[in-house]
CSV table of N, CA and C in Angstrom, one decimal:
chain,number,residue,atom,x,y,z
A,1,MET,N,55.0,10.2,104.4
A,1,MET,CA,56.2,10.8,103.8
A,1,MET,C,55.6,11.6,102.5
A,2,MET,N,56.2,12.8,102.3
A,2,MET,CA,55.8,13.5,101.1
A,2,MET,C,56.7,13.2,99.9
A,3,TYR,N,56.1,13.1,98.7
A,3,TYR,CA,56.8,12.8,97.5
A,3,TYR,C,56.5,13.9,96.5
A,4,THR,N,57.3,14.0,95.5
A,4,THR,CA,57.1,14.9,94.3
A,4,THR,C,56.8,13.9,93.1
A,5,VAL,N,55.7,14.2,92.4
A,5,VAL,CA,55.4,13.4,91.2
A,5,VAL,C,56.4,13.7,90.1
A,6,LYS,N,57.3,12.8,89.7
A,6,LYS,CA,58.3,13.0,88.7
A,6,LYS,C,57.7,12.8,87.3
A,7,ARG,N,57.0,11.6,87.2
A,7,ARG,CA,56.5,11.2,85.9
A,7,ARG,C,55.2,10.4,86.0
A,8,ILE,N,54.3,10.5,85.1
A,8,ILE,CA,53.1,9.7,85.0
A,8,ILE,C,53.0,9.0,83.6
A,9,ASP,N,53.0,7.7,83.6
A,9,ASP,CA,52.9,7.0,82.3
A,9,ASP,C,51.8,6.0,82.4
A,10,GLU,N,51.1,5.8,81.2
A,10,GLU,CA,50.1,4.8,81.2
A,10,GLU,C,50.7,3.4,81.3
A,11,ASP,N,50.1,2.6,82.1
A,11,ASP,CA,50.5,1.2,82.3
A,11,ASP,C,50.0,0.3,81.2
A,12,LEU,N,50.8,-0.1,80.3
A,12,LEU,CA,50.3,-0.8,79.1
A,12,LEU,C,50.7,-2.3,79.2
A,13,LYS,N,51.2,-2.8,80.3
A,13,LYS,CA,51.6,-4.2,80.5
A,13,LYS,C,50.4,-5.0,81.0
A,14,PHE,N,50.0,-6.0,80.2
A,14,PHE,CA,48.9,-6.9,80.7
A,14,PHE,C,49.3,-8.3,80.5
A,15,GLY,N,50.6,-8.6,80.4
A,15,GLY,CA,51.0,-10.0,80.1
A,15,GLY,C,50.7,-10.3,78.6
A,16,CYS,N,50.3,-11.5,78.3
A,16,CYS,CA,50.0,-11.9,77.0
A,16,CYS,C,48.5,-11.6,76.6
A,17,GLU,N,47.8,-11.0,77.5
A,17,GLU,CA,46.4,-10.8,77.2
A,17,GLU,C,46.1,-9.3,77.2
A,18,GLU,N,45.0,-8.9,76.7
A,18,GLU,CA,44.6,-7.5,76.7
A,18,GLU,C,43.9,-7.2,78.0
A,19,ARG,N,43.8,-5.9,78.3
A,19,ARG,CA,43.2,-5.4,79.6
A,19,ARG,C,41.7,-5.8,79.5
A,20,PRO,N,41.3,-6.5,80.6
A,20,PRO,CA,39.8,-6.8,80.7
A,20,PRO,C,39.0,-5.6,80.6
A,21,ASP,N,37.8,-5.7,80.0
A,21,ASP,CA,36.9,-4.6,79.8
A,21,ASP,C,36.5,-3.9,81.2
A,22,ASP,N,36.4,-4.7,82.2
A,22,ASP,CA,36.0,-4.1,83.5
A,22,ASP,C,37.2,-3.6,84.4
A,23,ALA,N,38.4,-3.8,83.9
A,23,ALA,CA,39.6,-3.3,84.6
A,23,ALA,C,39.8,-1.8,84.4
A,24,PRO,N,40.1,-1.1,85.4
A,24,PRO,CA,40.4,0.4,85.2
A,24,PRO,C,41.7,0.6,84.5
A,25,VAL,N,41.8,1.7,83.8
A,25,VAL,CA,43.0,2.1,83.2
A,25,VAL,C,44.0,2.5,84.3
A,26,MET,N,45.2,2.0,84.3
A,26,MET,CA,46.1,2.3,85.3
A,26,MET,C,47.3,3.1,84.8
A,27,ALA,N,47.9,3.8,85.7
A,27,ALA,CA,49.1,4.6,85.4
A,27,ALA,C,50.2,4.2,86.3
A,28,LYS,N,51.4,4.3,85.8
A,28,LYS,CA,52.6,4.1,86.6
A,28,LYS,C,53.1,5.5,87.0
A,29,VAL,N,53.2,5.8,88.3
A,29,VAL,CA,53.5,7.1,88.8
A,29,VAL,C,54.9,7.0,89.5
A,30,THR,N,55.9,7.7,88.9
A,30,THR,CA,57.2,7.8,89.5
A,30,THR,C,57.3,8.9,90.5
A,31,LEU,N,57.6,8.6,91.8
A,31,LEU,CA,57.6,9.6,92.8
A,31,LEU,C,59.1,9.7,93.3
A,32,VAL,N,59.4,10.9,93.8
A,32,VAL,CA,60.7,11.2,94.3
A,32,VAL,C,60.6,11.7,95.8
A,33,ASP,N,61.3,11.0,96.7
A,33,ASP,CA,61.2,11.4,98.1
A,33,ASP,C,62.2,12.6,98.4
A,34,PRO,N,62.1,13.2,99.5
A,34,PRO,CA,63.0,14.3,99.8
A,34,PRO,C,64.5,14.0,99.7
A,35,SER,N,64.9,12.7,99.8
A,35,SER,CA,66.3,12.4,99.7
A,35,SER,C,66.7,12.1,98.3
A,36,GLY,N,65.8,12.1,97.3
A,36,GLY,CA,66.0,11.9,95.9
A,36,GLY,C,65.8,10.5,95.5
A,37,LYS,N,65.4,9.6,96.4
A,37,LYS,CA,65.1,8.2,96.0
A,37,LYS,C,63.8,8.1,95.2
A,38,GLU,N,63.8,7.4,94.1
A,38,GLU,CA,62.6,7.2,93.3
A,38,GLU,C,61.8,6.0,93.7
A,39,VAL,N,60.5,6.1,93.7
A,39,VAL,CA,59.6,5.0,93.9
A,39,VAL,C,58.6,5.0,92.9
A,40,THR,N,58.2,3.8,92.3
A,40,THR,CA,57.1,3.8,91.3
A,40,THR,C,55.9,3.0,91.9
A,41,VAL,N,54.7,3.6,91.8
A,41,VAL,CA,53.5,3.0,92.3
A,41,VAL,C,52.5,3.0,91.1
A,42,LYS,N,51.5,2.2,91.2
A,42,LYS,CA,50.4,2.1,90.2
A,42,LYS,C,49.2,2.8,90.8
A,43,ALA,N,48.5,3.6,90.0
A,43,ALA,CA,47.3,4.3,90.4
A,43,ALA,C,46.3,4.3,89.3
A,44,GLU,N,45.0,4.3,89.7
A,44,GLU,CA,44.0,4.4,88.6
A,44,GLU,C,44.1,5.8,88.0
A,45,ASP,N,44.1,5.7,86.6
A,45,ASP,CA,44.3,7.0,85.9
A,45,ASP,C,43.1,7.9,86.2
A,46,ALA,N,41.9,7.4,86.3
A,46,ALA,CA,40.7,8.3,86.6
A,46,ALA,C,40.9,9.0,87.9
A,47,LYS,N,41.5,8.3,88.9
A,47,LYS,CA,41.6,8.9,90.2
A,47,LYS,C,42.7,10.0,90.2
A,48,LEU,N,43.7,9.8,89.4
A,48,LEU,CA,44.7,10.9,89.2
A,48,LEU,C,44.0,12.2,88.7
A,49,TYR,N,43.1,12.0,87.7
A,49,TYR,CA,42.4,13.1,87.1
A,49,TYR,C,41.4,13.7,88.2
A,50,GLU,N,40.7,12.8,88.9
A,50,GLU,CA,39.8,13.3,89.9
A,50,GLU,C,40.4,14.1,91.0
A,51,CYS,N,41.6,13.7,91.4
A,51,CYS,CA,42.4,14.4,92.4
A,51,CYS,C,43.3,15.5,91.9
A,52,ASN,N,43.3,15.7,90.5
A,52,ASN,CA,44.1,16.7,89.9
A,52,ASN,C,45.6,16.5,90.2
A,53,ILE,N,46.0,15.3,90.2
A,53,ILE,CA,47.5,15.0,90.4
A,53,ILE,C,48.2,15.0,89.1
A,54,ASN,N,49.2,15.8,89.0
A,54,ASN,CA,50.0,16.0,87.8
A,54,ASN,C,51.5,16.0,88.2
A,55,GLU,N,52.3,15.9,87.1
A,55,GLU,CA,53.8,15.9,87.3
A,55,GLU,C,54.1,17.2,88.0
A,56,GLY,N,55.0,17.1,89.0
A,56,GLY,CA,55.5,18.2,89.7
A,56,GLY,C,54.7,18.5,91.0
A,57,ASP,N,53.6,17.8,91.2
A,57,ASP,CA,52.8,18.0,92.4
A,57,ASP,C,53.4,17.3,93.6
A,58,LYS,N,53.1,17.8,94.8
A,58,LYS,CA,53.4,17.1,96.0
A,58,LYS,C,52.3,16.2,96.4
A,59,VAL,N,52.6,14.9,96.8
A,59,VAL,CA,51.6,13.9,97.2
A,59,VAL,C,52.2,13.1,98.3
A,60,CYS,N,51.3,12.4,99.0
A,60,CYS,CA,51.6,11.4,100.0
A,60,CYS,C,50.8,10.2,99.7
A,61,LEU,N,51.1,9.1,100.4
A,61,LEU,CA,50.3,7.9,100.3
A,61,LEU,C,49.5,7.8,101.6
A,62,ASP,N,48.2,7.5,101.4
A,62,ASP,CA,47.3,7.3,102.5
A,62,ASP,C,47.4,5.9,103.1
A,63,VAL,N,46.6,5.6,104.1
A,63,VAL,CA,46.7,4.3,104.8
A,63,VAL,C,46.5,3.1,103.9
A,64,ASN,N,45.8,3.4,102.8
A,64,ASN,CA,45.5,2.3,101.8
A,64,ASN,C,46.5,2.3,100.6
A,65,ASN,N,47.6,3.1,100.8
A,65,ASN,CA,48.6,3.2,99.7
A,65,ASN,C,48.1,3.9,98.5
A,66,LYS,N,47.1,4.8,98.6
A,66,LYS,CA,46.5,5.5,97.5
A,66,LYS,C,47.1,6.9,97.6
A,67,LEU,N,47.4,7.5,96.4
A,67,LEU,CA,48.0,8.8,96.3
A,67,LEU,C,47.0,9.9,96.8
A,68,GLU,N,47.4,10.9,97.6
A,68,GLU,CA,46.7,12.0,97.9
A,68,GLU,C,47.5,13.3,97.6
A,69,LYS,N,46.9,14.3,97.0
A,69,LYS,CA,47.6,15.5,96.7
A,69,LYS,C,47.7,16.3,98.0
A,70,VAL,N,48.9,16.9,98.2
A,70,VAL,CA,49.2,17.8,99.3
A,70,VAL,C,49.1,19.2,98.8
A,71,GLU,N,48.2,20.0,99.4
A,71,GLU,CA,48.0,21.4,98.9
A,71,GLU,C,49.1,22.3,99.5
């Protein structure tokens, strides 16, 4: 299914502890499907930059539930 990226926020919740040094920085990505339903997924912030995924872009989820940009 194709989604539109509505919002990208840094995921700052780590419970009562800080983010471990070896843990990647994560982002919460709010997606909107064609019917207008919103879905939130977590994605590695570095992967979003690597794939050039920004707010307003069209994306889909691959077989591993990772975001892929649709050109």
